[in-house]
GROMACS .gro file of C-alpha atoms in nm:
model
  434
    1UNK     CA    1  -2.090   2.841   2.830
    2UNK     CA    2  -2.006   2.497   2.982
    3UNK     CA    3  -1.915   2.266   2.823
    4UNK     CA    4  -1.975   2.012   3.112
    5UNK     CA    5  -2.036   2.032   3.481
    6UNK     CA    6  -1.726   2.098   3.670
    7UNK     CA    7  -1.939   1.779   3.958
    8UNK     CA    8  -1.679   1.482   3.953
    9UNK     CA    9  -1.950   1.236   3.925
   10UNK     CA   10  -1.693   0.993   3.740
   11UNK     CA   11  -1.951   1.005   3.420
   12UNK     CA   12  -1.743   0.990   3.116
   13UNK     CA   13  -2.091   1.047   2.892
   14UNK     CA   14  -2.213   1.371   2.822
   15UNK     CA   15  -2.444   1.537   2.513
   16UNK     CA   16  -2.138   1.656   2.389
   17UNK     CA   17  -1.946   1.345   2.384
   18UNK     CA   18  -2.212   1.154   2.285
   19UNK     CA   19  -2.301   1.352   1.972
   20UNK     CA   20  -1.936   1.350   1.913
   21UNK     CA   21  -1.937   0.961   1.885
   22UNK     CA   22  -2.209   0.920   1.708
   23UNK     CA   23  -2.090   1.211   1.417
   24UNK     CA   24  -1.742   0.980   1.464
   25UNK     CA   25  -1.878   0.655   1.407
   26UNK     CA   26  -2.111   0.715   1.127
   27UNK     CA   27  -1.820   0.857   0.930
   28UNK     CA   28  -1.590   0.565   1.033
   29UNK     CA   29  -1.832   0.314   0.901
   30UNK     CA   30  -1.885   0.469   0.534
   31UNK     CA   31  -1.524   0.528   0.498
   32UNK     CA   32  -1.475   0.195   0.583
   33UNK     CA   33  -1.754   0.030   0.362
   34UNK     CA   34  -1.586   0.213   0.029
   35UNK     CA   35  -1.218   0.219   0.105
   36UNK     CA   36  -1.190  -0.210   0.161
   37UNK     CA   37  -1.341  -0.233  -0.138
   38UNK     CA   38  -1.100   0.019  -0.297
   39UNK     CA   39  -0.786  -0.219  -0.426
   40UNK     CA   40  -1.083  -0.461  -0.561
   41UNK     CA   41  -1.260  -0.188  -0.802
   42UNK     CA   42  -0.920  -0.063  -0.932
   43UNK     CA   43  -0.817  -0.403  -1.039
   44UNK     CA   44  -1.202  -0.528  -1.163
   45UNK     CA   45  -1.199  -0.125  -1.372
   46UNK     CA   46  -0.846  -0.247  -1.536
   47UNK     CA   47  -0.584  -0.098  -1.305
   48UNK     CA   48  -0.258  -0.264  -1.173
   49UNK     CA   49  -0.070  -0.299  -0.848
   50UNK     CA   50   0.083  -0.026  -0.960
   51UNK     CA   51  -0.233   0.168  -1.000
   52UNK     CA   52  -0.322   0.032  -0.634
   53UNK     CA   53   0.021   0.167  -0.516
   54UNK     CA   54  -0.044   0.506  -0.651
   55UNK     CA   55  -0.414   0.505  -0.486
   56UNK     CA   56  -0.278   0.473  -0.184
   57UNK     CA   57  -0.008   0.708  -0.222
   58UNK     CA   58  -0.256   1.013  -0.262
   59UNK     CA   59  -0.463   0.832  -0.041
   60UNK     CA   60  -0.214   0.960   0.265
   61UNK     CA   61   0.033   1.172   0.097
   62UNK     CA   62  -0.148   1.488   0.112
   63UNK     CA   63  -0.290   1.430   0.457
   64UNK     CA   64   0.067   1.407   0.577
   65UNK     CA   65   0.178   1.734   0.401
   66UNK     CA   66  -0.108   1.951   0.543
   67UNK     CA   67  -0.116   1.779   0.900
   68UNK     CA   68   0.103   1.961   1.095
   69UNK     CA   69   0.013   2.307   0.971
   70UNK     CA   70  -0.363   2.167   1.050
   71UNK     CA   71  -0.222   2.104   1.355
   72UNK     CA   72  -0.165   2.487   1.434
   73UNK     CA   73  -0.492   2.612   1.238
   74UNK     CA   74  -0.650   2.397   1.478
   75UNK     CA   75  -0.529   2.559   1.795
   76UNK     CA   76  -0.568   2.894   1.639
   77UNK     CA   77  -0.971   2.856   1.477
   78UNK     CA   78  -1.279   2.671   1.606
   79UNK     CA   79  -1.221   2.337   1.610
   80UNK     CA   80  -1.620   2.274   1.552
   81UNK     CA   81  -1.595   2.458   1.247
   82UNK     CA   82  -1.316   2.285   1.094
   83UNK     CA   83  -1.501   1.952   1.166
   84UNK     CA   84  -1.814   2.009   1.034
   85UNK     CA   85  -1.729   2.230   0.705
   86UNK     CA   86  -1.511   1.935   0.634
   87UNK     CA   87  -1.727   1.670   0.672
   88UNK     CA   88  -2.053   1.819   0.446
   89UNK     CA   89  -1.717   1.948   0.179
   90UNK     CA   90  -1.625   1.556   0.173
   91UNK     CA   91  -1.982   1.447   0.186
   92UNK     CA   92  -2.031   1.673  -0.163
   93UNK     CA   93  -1.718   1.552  -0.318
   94UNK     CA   94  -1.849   1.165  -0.283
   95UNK     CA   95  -2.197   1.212  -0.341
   96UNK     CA   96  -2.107   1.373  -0.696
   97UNK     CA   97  -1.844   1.062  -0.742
   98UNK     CA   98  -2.164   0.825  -0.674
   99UNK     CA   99  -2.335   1.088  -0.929
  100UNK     CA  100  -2.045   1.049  -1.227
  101UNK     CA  101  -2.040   0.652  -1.127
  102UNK     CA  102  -2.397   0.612  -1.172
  103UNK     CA  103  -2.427   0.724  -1.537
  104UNK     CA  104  -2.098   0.535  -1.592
  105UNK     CA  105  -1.873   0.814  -1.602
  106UNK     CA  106  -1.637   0.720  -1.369
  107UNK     CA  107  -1.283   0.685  -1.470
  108UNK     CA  108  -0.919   0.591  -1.275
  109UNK     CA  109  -0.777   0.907  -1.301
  110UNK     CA  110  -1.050   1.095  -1.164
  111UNK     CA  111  -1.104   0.843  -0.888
  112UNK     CA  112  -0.722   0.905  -0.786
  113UNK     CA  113  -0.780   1.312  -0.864
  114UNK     CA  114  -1.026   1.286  -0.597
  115UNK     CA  115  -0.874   1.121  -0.364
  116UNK     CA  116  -0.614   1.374  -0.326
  117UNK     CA  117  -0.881   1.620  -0.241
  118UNK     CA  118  -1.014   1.358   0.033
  119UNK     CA  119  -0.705   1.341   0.195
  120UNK     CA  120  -0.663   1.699   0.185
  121UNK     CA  121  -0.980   1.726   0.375
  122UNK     CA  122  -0.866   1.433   0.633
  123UNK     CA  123  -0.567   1.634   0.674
  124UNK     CA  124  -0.746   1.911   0.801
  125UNK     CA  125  -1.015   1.736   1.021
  126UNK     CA  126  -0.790   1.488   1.203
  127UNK     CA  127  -0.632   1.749   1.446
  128UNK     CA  128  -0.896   1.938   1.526
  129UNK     CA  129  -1.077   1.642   1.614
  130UNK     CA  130  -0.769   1.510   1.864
  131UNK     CA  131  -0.766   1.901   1.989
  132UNK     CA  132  -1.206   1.897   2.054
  133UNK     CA  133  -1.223   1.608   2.232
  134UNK     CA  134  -1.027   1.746   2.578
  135UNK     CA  135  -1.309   1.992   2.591
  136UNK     CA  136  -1.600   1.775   2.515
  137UNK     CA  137  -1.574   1.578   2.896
  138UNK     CA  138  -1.415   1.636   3.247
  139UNK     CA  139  -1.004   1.610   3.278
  140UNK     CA  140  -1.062   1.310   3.484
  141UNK     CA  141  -1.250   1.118   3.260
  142UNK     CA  142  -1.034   1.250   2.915
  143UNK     CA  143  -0.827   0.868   2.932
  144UNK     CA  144  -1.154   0.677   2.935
  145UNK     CA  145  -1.310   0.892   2.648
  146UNK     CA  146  -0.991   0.811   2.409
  147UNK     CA  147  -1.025   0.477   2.557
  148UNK     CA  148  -1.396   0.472   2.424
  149UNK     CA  149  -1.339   0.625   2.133
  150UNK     CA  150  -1.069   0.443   1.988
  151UNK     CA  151  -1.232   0.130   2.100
  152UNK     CA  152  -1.581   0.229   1.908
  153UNK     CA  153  -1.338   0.355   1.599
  154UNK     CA  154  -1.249  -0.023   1.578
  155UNK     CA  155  -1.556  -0.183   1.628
  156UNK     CA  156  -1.733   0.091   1.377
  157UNK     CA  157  -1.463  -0.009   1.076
  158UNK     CA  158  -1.533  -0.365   1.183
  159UNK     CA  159  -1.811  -0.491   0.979
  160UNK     CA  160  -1.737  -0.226   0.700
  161UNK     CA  161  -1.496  -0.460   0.464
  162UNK     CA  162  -1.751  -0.785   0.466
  163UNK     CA  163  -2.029  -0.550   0.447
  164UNK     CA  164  -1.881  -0.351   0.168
  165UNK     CA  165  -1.773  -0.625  -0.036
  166UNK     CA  166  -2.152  -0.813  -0.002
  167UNK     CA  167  -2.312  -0.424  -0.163
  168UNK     CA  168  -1.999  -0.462  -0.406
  169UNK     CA  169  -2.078  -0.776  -0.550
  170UNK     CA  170  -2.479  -0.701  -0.571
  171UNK     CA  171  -2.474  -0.343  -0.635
  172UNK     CA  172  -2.141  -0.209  -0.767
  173UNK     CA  173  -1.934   0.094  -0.672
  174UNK     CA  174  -2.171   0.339  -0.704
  175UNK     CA  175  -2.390   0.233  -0.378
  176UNK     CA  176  -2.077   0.222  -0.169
  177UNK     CA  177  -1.974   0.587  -0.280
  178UNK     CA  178  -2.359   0.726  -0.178
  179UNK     CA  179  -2.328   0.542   0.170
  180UNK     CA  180  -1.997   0.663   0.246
  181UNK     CA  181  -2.132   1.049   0.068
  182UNK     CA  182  -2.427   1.010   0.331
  183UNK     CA  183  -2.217   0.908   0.597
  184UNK     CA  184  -2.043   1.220   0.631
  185UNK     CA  185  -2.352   1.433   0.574
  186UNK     CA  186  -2.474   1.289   0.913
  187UNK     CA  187  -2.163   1.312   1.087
  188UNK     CA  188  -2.156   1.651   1.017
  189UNK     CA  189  -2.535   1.725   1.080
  190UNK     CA  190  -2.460   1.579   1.441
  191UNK     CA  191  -2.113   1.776   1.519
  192UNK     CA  192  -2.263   2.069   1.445
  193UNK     CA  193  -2.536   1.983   1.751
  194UNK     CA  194  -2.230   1.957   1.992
  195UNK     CA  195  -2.184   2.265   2.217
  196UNK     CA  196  -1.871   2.350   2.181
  197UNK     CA  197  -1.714   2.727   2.210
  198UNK     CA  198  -1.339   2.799   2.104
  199UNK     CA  199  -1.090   2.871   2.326
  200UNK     CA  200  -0.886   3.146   2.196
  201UNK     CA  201  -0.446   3.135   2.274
  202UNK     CA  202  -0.234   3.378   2.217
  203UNK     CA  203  -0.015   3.385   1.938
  204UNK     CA  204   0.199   3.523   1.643
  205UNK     CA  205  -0.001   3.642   1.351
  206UNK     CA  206   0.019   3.526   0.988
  207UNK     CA  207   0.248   3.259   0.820
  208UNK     CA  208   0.601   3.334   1.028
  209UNK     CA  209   0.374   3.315   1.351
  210UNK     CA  210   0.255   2.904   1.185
  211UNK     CA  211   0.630   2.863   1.084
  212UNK     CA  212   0.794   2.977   1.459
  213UNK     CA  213   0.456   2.709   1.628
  214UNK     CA  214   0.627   2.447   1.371
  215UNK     CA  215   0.974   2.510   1.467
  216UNK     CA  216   0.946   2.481   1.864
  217UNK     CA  217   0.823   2.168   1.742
  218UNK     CA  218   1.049   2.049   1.502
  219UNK     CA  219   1.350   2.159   1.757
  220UNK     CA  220   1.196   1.981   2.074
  221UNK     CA  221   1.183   1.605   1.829
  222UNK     CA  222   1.577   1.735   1.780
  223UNK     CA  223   1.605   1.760   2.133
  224UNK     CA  224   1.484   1.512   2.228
  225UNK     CA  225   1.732   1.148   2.126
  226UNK     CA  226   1.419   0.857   2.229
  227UNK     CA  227   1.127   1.051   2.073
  228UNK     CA  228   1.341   1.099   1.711
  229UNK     CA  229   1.502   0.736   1.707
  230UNK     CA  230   1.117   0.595   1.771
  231UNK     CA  231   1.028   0.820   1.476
  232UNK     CA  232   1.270   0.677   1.249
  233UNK     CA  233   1.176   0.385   1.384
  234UNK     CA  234   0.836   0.408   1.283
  235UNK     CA  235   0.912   0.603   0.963
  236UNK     CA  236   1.130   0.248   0.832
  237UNK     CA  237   0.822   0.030   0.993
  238UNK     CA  238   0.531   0.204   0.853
  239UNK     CA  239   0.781   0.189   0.460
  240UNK     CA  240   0.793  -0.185   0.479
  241UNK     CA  241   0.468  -0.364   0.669
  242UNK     CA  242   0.218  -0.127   0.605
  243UNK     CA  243   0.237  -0.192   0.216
  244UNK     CA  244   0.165  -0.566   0.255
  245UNK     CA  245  -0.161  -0.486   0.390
  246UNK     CA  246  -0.353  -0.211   0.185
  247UNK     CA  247  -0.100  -0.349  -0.179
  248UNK     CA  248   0.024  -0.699  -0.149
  249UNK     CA  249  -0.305  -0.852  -0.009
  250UNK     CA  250  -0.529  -0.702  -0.237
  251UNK     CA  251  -0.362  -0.823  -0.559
  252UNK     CA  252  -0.219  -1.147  -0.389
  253UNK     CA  253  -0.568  -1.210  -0.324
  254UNK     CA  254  -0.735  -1.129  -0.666
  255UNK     CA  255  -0.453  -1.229  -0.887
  256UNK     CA  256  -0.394  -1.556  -0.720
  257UNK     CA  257  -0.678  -1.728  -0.510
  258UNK     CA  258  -1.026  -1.844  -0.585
  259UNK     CA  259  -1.221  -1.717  -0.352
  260UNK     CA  260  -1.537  -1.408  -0.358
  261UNK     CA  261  -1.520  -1.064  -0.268
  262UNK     CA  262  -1.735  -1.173  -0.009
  263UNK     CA  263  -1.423  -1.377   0.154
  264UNK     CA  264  -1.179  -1.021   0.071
  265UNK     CA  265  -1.420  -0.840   0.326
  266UNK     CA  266  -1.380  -1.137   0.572
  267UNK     CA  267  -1.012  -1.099   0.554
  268UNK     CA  268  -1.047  -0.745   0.624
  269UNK     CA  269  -1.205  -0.794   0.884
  270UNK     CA  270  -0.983  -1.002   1.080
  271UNK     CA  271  -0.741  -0.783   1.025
  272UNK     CA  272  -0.933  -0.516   1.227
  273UNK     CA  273  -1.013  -0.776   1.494
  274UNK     CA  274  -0.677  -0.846   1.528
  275UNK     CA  275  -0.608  -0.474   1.556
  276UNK     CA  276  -0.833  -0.467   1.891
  277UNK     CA  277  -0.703  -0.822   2.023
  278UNK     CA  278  -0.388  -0.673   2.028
  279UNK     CA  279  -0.508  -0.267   2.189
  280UNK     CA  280  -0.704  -0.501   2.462
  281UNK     CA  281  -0.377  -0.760   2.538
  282UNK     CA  282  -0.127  -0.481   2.551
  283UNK     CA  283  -0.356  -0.344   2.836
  284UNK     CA  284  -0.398  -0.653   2.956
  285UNK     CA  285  -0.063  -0.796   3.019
  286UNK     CA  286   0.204  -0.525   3.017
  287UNK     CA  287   0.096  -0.284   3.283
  288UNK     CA  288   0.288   0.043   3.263
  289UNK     CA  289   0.519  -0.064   3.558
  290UNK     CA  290   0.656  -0.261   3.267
  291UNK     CA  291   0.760   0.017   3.063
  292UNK     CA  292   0.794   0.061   2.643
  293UNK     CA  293   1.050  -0.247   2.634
  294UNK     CA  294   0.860  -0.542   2.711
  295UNK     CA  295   0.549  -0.515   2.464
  296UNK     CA  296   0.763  -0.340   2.187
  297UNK     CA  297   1.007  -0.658   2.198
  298UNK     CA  298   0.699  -0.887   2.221
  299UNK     CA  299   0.534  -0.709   1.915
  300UNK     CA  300   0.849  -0.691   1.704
  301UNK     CA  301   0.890  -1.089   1.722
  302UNK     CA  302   0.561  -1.175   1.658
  303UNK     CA  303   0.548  -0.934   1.355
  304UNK     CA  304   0.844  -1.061   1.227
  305UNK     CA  305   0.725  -1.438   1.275
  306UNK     CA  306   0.333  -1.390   1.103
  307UNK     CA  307   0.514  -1.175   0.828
  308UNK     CA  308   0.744  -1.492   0.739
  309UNK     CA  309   0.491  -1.723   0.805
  310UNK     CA  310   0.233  -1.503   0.504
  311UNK     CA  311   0.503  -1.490   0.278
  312UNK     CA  312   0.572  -1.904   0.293
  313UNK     CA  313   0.169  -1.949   0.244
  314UNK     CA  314   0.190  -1.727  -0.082
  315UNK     CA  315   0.481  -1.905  -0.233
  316UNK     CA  316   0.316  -2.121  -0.551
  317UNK     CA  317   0.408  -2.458  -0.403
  318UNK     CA  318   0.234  -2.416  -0.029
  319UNK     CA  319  -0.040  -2.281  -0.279
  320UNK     CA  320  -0.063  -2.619  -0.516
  321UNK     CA  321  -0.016  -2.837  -0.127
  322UNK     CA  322  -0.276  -2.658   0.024
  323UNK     CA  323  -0.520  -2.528  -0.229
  324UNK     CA  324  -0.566  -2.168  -0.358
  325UNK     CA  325  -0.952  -2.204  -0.253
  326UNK     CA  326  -0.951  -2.467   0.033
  327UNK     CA  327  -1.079  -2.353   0.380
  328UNK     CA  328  -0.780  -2.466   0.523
  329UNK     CA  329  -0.573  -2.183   0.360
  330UNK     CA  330  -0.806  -1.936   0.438
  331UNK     CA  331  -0.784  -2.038   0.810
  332UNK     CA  332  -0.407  -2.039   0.789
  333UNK     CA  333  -0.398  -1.680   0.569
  334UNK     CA  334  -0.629  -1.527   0.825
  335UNK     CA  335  -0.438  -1.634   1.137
  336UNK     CA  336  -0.100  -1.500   1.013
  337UNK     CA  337  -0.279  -1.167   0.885
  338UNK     CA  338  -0.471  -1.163   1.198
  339UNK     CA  339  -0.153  -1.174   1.399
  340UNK     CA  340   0.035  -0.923   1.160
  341UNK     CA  341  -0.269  -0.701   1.286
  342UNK     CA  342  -0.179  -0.764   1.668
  343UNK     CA  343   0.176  -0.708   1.669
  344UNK     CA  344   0.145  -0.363   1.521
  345UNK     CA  345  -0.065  -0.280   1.811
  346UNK     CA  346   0.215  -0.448   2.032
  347UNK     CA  347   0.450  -0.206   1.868
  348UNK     CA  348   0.211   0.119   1.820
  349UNK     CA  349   0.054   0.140   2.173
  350UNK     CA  350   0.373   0.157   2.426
  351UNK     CA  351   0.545   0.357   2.213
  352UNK     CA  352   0.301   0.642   2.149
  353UNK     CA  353   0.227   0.618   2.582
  354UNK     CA  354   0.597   0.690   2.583
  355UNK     CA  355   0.573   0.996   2.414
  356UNK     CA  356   0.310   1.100   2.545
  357UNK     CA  357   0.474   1.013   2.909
  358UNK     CA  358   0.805   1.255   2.801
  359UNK     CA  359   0.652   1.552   2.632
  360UNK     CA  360   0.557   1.855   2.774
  361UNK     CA  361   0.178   1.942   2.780
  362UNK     CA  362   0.224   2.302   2.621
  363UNK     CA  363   0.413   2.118   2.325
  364UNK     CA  364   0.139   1.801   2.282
  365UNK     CA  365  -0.073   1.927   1.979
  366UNK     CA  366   0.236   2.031   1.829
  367UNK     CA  367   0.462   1.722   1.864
  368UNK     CA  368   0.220   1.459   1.783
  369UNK     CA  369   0.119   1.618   1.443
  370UNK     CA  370   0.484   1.642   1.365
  371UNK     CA  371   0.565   1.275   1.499
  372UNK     CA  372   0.244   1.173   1.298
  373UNK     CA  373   0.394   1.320   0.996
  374UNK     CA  374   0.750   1.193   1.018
  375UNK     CA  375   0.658   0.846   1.155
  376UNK     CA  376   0.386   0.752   0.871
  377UNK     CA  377   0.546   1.005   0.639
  378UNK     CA  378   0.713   0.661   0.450
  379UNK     CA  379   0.341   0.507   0.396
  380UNK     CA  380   0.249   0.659   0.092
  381UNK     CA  381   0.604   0.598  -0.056
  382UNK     CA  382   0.615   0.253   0.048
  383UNK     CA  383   0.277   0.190  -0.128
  384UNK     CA  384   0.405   0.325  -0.472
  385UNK     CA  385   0.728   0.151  -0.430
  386UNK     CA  386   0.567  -0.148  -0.379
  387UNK     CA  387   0.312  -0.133  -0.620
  388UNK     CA  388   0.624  -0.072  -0.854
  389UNK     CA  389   0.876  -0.401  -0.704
  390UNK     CA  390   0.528  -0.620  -0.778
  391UNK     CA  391   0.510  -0.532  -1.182
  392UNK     CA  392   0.858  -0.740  -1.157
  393UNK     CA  393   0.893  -0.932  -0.882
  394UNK     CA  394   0.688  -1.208  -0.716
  395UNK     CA  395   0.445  -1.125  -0.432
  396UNK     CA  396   0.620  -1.432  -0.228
  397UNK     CA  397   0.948  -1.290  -0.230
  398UNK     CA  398   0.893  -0.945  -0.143
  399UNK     CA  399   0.741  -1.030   0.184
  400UNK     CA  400   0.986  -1.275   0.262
  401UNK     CA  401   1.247  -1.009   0.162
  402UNK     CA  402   1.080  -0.741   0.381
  403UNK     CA  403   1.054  -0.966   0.634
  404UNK     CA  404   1.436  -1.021   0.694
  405UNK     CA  405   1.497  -0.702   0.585
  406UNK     CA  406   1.309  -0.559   0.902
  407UNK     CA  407   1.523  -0.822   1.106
  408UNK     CA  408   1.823  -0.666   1.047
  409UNK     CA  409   1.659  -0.323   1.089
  410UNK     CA  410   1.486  -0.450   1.442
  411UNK     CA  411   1.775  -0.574   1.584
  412UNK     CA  412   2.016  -0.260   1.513
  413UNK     CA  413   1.731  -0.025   1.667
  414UNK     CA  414   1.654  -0.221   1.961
  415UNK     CA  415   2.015  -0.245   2.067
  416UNK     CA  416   2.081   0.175   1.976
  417UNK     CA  417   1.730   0.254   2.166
  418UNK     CA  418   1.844   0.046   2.490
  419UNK     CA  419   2.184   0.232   2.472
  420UNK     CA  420   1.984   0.559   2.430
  421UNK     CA  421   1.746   0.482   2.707
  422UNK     CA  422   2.016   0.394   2.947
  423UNK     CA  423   2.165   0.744   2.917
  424UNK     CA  424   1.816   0.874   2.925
  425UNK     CA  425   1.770   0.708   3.218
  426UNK     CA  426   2.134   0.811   3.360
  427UNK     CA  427   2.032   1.135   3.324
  428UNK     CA  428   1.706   1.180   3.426
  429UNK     CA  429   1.854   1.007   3.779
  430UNK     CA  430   2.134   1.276   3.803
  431UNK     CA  431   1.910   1.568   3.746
  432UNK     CA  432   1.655   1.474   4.023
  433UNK     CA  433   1.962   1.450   4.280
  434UNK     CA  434   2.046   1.742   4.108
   0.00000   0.00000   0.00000
């Protein structure tokens, strides 16, 4: 069967592709209308930061401890299959939590006993989605489909927190649970539409042939000095700044302003915007001739800068100055959140083209589900340390702690991964002359 036609007529859209944003999207905007709202309904049902912590501790936890055996399953079965079995699985599991929430039945421990089962089910789709795609349109035009689809990903989740948090306030949990329930019922009605027939590889049967896959991978990260210090790099990153977004803000923001639900979403928002300001700069002004350096020093700065700059608008005096529910905060909150947002993508972008620039094609699916797991393997620990550090310490010095903290850390990786590179670089000269 073909899966497209082999004429270069520089089309990027296909029936294939298009069913397979469409499926995408819907998906992306129901997870995003419940999960915003997420940190809001565990603190209005009674739960703590360090309930909020925990959330999103099984929220990615278990997702990063099936991901890079997914990985493998997912060059090994039909990628379609995986994809749509989990999407009507996780489309059950929500509808019946919209069920148990509508007769009032709904409790925090089984919201965060599900959850685990959600991200056990993310776990398993996320590969085999990255591994489908490649087959869905033409090598040539496989850049400008993740281009697109990242890009639609973005603007999808967009509208989802304000959205969310307007059905929230109205309607309660239960109608954001049945949207996002629905939402993957579609998705999954439209993947299985997609034409799609699996490419069969060669290789080792049973568990030692998924543990030998996993260990070519494990020893080429080992190998290889740049790939493993940006790991650790992003392992540390992901640990202190991702925390501040999905546990500080929420409680900051319902424990110590005045403003609606309504105003939560808008936040959220911006912080998505300033996710694809950032993807469209990074583009836009470092071309690749410029290399990892430029945009990752650029990004690191203003991270470090916005972070300071949030942490001074939350201590209590700035607060009193300014007012907890005056516009003018609000502006000032969401510019420094809004620039957190960018800087990540500053940071995230060059360094995962580098990658994919020094690893081998036959090791791709491999490495990034390992690098995936190592480099955001510190985000659900960071979110359950932090939900801990905030039962006892204030919000405004914890940021500002992190903040330097990540200084130090920034400066004594920069000047090892400019030392590594150099040899890199030594090296790579010698063996061409070679």
């Amino acid at each position: 069967m073909k899966l497209f036609s082999k004429k270069k007529n520089g089309r990027v859209f296909n029936r294939n592709f298009i069913l397979f944003l469409i499926g995408k999207s819907i998906s992306d905007v129901g997870t995003s209308l419940q999960m915003a709202i997420m940190p809001l309904y565990i603190i209005d049902a009674g739960g703590s930061a360090a309930t909020i912590g925990l959330f999103s501790f099984l929220s990615l936890l278990p997702a990063l401890l099936v991901y890079p055996f997914a990985g493998v399953l997912g060059d090994r079965m039909n990628r379609k299959t995986i994809m749509v079995v989990t999407e009507f699985v996780s489309a059950g599991v929500i509808l019946g939590m919209a069920y148990l929430s509508y007769f009032d039945s709904m409790s925090l421990t089984l919201l965060l006993s599900v959850q685990v089962i959600i991200s056990l089910l993310y776990g398993l789709f996320d590969p085999a989605t990255k591994g489908m795609l490649p087959r869905l349109v033409e090598p040539d035009n496989l850049t400008r489909a993740n281009s697109i689809v990242s890009s639609l990903r973005t603007m999808s989740v967009l509208a989802g927190p304000v959205i969310g948090a307007v059905l929230y306030v109205k309607f309660g949990i239960t109608i954001l649970f049945f949207m996002n329930g629905i939402s993957f019922l579609l998705a999954g009605i439209c993947e299985m539409m997609i034409r799609y027939t699996h490419a069969k590889r060669e290789a080792s049967a049973g568990i030692l042939g998924i543990i030998s896959d996993l260990s070519e991978g494990f020893t080429f990260i080992r190998a290889n000095t740049i790939i493993r210090k940006l790991c650790y790099f992003f392992l540390v990153t992901f640990v202190f700044v991702q925390p501040i977004f999905t546990v500080v803000l929420p409680l900051f923001f319902k424990t110590r302003l005045e403003y609606s639900d309504t105003q939560y979403g808008y936040l959220q928002s911006i912080l998505i915007l300033g996710m694809l300001v950032g993807s469209i700069l990074v583009g836009f002004f470092f071309k690749k001739k410029n290399g990892v350096l430029k945009p990752l020093k650029f990004g690191l700065g203003l991270l470090l800068v916005s972070m300071i700059v949030f942490s001074i608008l939350m201590f209590p005096e700035n607060l009193s100055i300014l007012g907890n529910d005056s516009i003018l905060y609000f502006v000032l909150l969401s510019i420094a959140l809004g620039l957190c947002s960018t800087a990540i993508m500053f940071i995230q972008i060059p360094v995962q083209t580098f990658i994919q620039r020094e690893t081998p094609n036959e090791y791709m699916s491999r490495i990034f589900s390992l690098v995936g797991m190592i480099s955001q393997g510190g985000l659900p620990f960071g979110a359950l340390v932090y939900g801990l550090i905030l039962e006892r310490v204030e919000v405004h010095w914890i940021v500002l702690s992190a903040a330097l903290l990540m200084l130090l850390i920034y400066v004594v990786f920069l000047a090892s991964f400019l030392k590594t590179k150099e040899k890199f670089t030594l090296k790579t000269k010698l063996d061409l002359k070679n």
